[in-house]
Coordinates of C-alpha atoms in Angstrom, one line a residue:
X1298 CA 226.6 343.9 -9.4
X1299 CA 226.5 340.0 -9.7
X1300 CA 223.8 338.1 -7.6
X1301 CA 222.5 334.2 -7.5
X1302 CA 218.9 333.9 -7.5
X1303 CA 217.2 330.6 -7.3
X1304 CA 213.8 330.4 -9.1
X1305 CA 211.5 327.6 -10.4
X1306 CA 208.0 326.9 -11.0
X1307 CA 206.0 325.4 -8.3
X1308 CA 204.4 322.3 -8.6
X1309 CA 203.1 321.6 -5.5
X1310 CA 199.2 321.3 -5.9
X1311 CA 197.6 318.2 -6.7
X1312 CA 199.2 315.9 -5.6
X1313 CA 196.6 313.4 -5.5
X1314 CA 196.9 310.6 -7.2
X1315 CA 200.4 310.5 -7.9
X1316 CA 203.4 308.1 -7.4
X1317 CA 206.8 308.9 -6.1
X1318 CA 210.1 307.0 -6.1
X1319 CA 212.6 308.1 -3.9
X1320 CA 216.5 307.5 -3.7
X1321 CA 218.1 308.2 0.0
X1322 CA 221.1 308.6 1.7
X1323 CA 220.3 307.7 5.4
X1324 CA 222.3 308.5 8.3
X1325 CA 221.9 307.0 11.8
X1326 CA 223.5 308.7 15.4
X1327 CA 223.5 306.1 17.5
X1328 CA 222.4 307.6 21.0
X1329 CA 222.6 305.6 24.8
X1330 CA 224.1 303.0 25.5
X1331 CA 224.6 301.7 21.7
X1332 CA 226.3 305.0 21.1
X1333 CA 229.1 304.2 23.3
X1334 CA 229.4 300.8 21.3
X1335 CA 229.8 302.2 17.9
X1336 CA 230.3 305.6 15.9
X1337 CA 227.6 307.4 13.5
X1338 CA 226.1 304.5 9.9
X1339 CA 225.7 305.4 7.3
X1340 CA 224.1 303.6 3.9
X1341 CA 221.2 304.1 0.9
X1342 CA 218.0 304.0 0.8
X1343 CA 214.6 303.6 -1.2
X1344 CA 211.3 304.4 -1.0
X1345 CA 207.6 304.5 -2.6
X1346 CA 205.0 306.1 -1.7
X1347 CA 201.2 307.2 -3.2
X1348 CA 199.5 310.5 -2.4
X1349 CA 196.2 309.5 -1.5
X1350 CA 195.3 313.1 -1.3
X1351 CA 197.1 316.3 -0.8
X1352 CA 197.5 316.4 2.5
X1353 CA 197.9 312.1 3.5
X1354 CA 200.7 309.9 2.0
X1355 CA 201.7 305.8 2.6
X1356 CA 204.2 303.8 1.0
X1357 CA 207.2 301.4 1.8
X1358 CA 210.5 301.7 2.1
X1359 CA 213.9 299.5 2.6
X1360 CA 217.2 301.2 3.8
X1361 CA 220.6 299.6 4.9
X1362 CA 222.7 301.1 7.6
X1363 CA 226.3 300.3 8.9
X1364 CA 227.9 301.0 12.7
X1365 CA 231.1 300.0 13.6
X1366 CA 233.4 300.6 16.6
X1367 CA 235.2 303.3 17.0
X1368 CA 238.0 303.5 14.6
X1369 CA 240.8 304.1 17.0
X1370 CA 240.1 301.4 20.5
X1371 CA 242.4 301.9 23.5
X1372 CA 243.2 298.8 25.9
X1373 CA 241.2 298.7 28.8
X1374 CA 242.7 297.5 32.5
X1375 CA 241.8 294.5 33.9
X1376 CA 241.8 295.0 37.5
X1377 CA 241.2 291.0 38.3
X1378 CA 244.7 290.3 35.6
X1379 CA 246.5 293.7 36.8
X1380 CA 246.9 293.9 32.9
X1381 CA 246.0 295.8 29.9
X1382 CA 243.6 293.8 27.7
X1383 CA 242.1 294.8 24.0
X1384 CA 238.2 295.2 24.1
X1385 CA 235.6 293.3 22.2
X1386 CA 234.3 295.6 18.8
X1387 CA 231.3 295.2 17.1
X1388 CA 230.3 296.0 13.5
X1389 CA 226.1 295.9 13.0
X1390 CA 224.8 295.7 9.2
X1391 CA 221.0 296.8 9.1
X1392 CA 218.5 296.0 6.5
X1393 CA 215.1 297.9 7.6
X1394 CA 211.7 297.4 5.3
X1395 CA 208.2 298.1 6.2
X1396 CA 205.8 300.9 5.5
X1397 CA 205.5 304.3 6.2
X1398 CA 202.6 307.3 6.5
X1399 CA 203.4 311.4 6.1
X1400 CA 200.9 314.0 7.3
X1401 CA 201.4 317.0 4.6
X1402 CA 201.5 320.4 6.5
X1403 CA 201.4 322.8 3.8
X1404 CA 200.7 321.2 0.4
X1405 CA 200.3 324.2 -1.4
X1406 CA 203.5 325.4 -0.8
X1407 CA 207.3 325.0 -2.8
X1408 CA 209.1 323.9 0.6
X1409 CA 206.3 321.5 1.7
X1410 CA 206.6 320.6 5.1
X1411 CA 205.6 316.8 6.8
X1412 CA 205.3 314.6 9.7
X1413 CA 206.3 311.1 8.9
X1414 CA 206.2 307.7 10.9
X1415 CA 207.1 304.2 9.9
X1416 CA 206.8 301.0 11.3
X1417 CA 209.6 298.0 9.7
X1418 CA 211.4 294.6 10.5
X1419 CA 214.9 295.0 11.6
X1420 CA 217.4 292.7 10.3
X1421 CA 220.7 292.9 11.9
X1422 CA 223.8 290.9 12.4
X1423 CA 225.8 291.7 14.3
X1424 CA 229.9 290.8 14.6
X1425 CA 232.2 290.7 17.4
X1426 CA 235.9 290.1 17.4
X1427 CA 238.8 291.4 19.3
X1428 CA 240.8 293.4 17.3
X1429 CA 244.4 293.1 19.7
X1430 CA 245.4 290.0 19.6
X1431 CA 243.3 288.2 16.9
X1432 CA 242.0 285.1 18.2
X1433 CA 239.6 282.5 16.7
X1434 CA 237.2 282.5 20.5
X1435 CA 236.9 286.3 20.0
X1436 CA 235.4 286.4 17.0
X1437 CA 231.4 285.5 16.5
X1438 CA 228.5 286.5 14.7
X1439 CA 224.6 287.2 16.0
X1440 CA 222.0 287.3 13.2
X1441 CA 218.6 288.5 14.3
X1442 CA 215.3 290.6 13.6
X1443 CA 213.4 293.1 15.4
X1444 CA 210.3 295.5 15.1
X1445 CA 211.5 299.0 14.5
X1446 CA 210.0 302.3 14.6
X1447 CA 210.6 305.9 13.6
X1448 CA 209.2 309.3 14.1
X1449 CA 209.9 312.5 12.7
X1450 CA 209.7 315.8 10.5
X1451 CA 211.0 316.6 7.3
X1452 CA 210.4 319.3 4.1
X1453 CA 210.6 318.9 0.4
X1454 CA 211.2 321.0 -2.1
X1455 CA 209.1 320.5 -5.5
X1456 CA 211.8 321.4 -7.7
X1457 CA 210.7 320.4 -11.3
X1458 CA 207.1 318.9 -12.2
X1459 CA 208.4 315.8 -12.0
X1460 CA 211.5 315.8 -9.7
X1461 CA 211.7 317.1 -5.8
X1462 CA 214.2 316.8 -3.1
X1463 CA 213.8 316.8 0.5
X1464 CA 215.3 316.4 3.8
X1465 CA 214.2 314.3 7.2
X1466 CA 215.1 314.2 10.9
X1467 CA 213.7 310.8 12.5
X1468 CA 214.2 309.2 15.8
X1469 CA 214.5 305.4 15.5
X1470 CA 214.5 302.5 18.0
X1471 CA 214.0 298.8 18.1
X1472 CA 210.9 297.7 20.2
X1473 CA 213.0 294.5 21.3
X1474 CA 216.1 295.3 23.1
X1475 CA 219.1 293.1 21.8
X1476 CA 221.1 291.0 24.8
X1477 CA 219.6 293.5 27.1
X1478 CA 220.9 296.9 25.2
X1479 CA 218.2 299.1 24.0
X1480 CA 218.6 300.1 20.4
X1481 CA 218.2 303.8 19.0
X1482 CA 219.5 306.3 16.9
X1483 CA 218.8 309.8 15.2
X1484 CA 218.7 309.9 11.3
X1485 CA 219.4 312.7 9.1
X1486 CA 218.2 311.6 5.9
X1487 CA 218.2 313.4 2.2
X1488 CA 217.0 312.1 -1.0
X1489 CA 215.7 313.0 -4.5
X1490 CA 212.2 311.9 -5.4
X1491 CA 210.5 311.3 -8.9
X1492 CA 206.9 312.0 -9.3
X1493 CA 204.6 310.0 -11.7
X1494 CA 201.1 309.4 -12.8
X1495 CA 198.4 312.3 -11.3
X1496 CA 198.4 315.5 -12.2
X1497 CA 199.8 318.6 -10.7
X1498 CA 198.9 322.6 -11.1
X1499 CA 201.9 324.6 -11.9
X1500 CA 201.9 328.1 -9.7
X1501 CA 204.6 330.6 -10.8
X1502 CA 207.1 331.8 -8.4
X1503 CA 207.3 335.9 -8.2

């Protein structure tokens, strides 16, 4: 009889003192009111971080993220016209950096389980345009920054001494609302991670 059995070494102890680089693929849900104004971004990431001790990480990280309108827009009636008009889309590019901290739950474990919280600078820009008819009035652009922050838990999974994956669900939301709509979104974020420097004790998996 066949079977699939996934086995490694552990390598998560002693962590201290070690560096990781991380490569992401970030996902944002818009939720309220600015998920009825566009549909789900999506867009990479990066990220470094030092262990200061097994249990207490910082670092920095940048990410970019992309909404647009719904893909398929119906015409809306205009009650003061009596007459079918074409709503005003909106596309909004992100570019997030600031810093980050994760709280370690189980360092001594493979699937290593964290809290994580950052704090970053927004900048967006925002464009709107009509997409039925096209006309020059309908189409502008807003470019802006705001303070944004996100909370959340993830795991990782210390695959290789020097090489780990993991996986992160984060509530984000600008502090500063934008033309009176209040910003937020759920991410769903994977990545791979590459350890340096440090040292790390290997524990054999049974």
């Amino acid at each position: 009889m066949w079977g699939f059995y996934l086995s490694s070494d552990s390598w998560a102890l002693e962590r201290q003192g070690m560096v990781g680089f991380s490569a992401t693929l970030l996902s944002g849900l818009p939720s309220g009111d600015f998920g009825v104004l566009v549909e789900q971004g999506i867009g990479p990431g990066v990220n470094v971080e030092y262990f200061i001790n097994n249990y207490i990480s910082v670092g920095g990280n940048f990410g970019y993220l992309l909404f647009q309108s719904p893909s398929l827009v119906s015409p809306v009636y205009d009650t003061s016209t009596k007459a079918f008009d074409w709503p005003i889309t909106q596309e909004w590019k992100t570019i997030s950096y600031g810093v980050f901290g994760k709280l370690i739950f189980t360092p001594e474990k493979e699937f290593s389980f964290y809290g994580k919280g950052n704090l970053m600078k927004n900048s967006y820009k925002i464009k709107y345009e009509r997409r039925q008819p096209l006309l020059p009035s309908d189409s502008t652009t807003t470019k802006n920054t705001a303070t944004q922050i996100s909370a959340g838990l993830g795991v990782t999974f210390d695959y290789k001494k020097r090489l780990g994956m993991f996986a992160e669900f984060l509530y984000s939301g600008f502090l500063e609302k934008v033309k009176g709509l209040k910003v937020q979104f759920f991410s769903f974020n994977i990545g791979v991670t590459f350890y340096f420097g440090g040292k790390k004790t290997q524990k054999e998996v049974q």
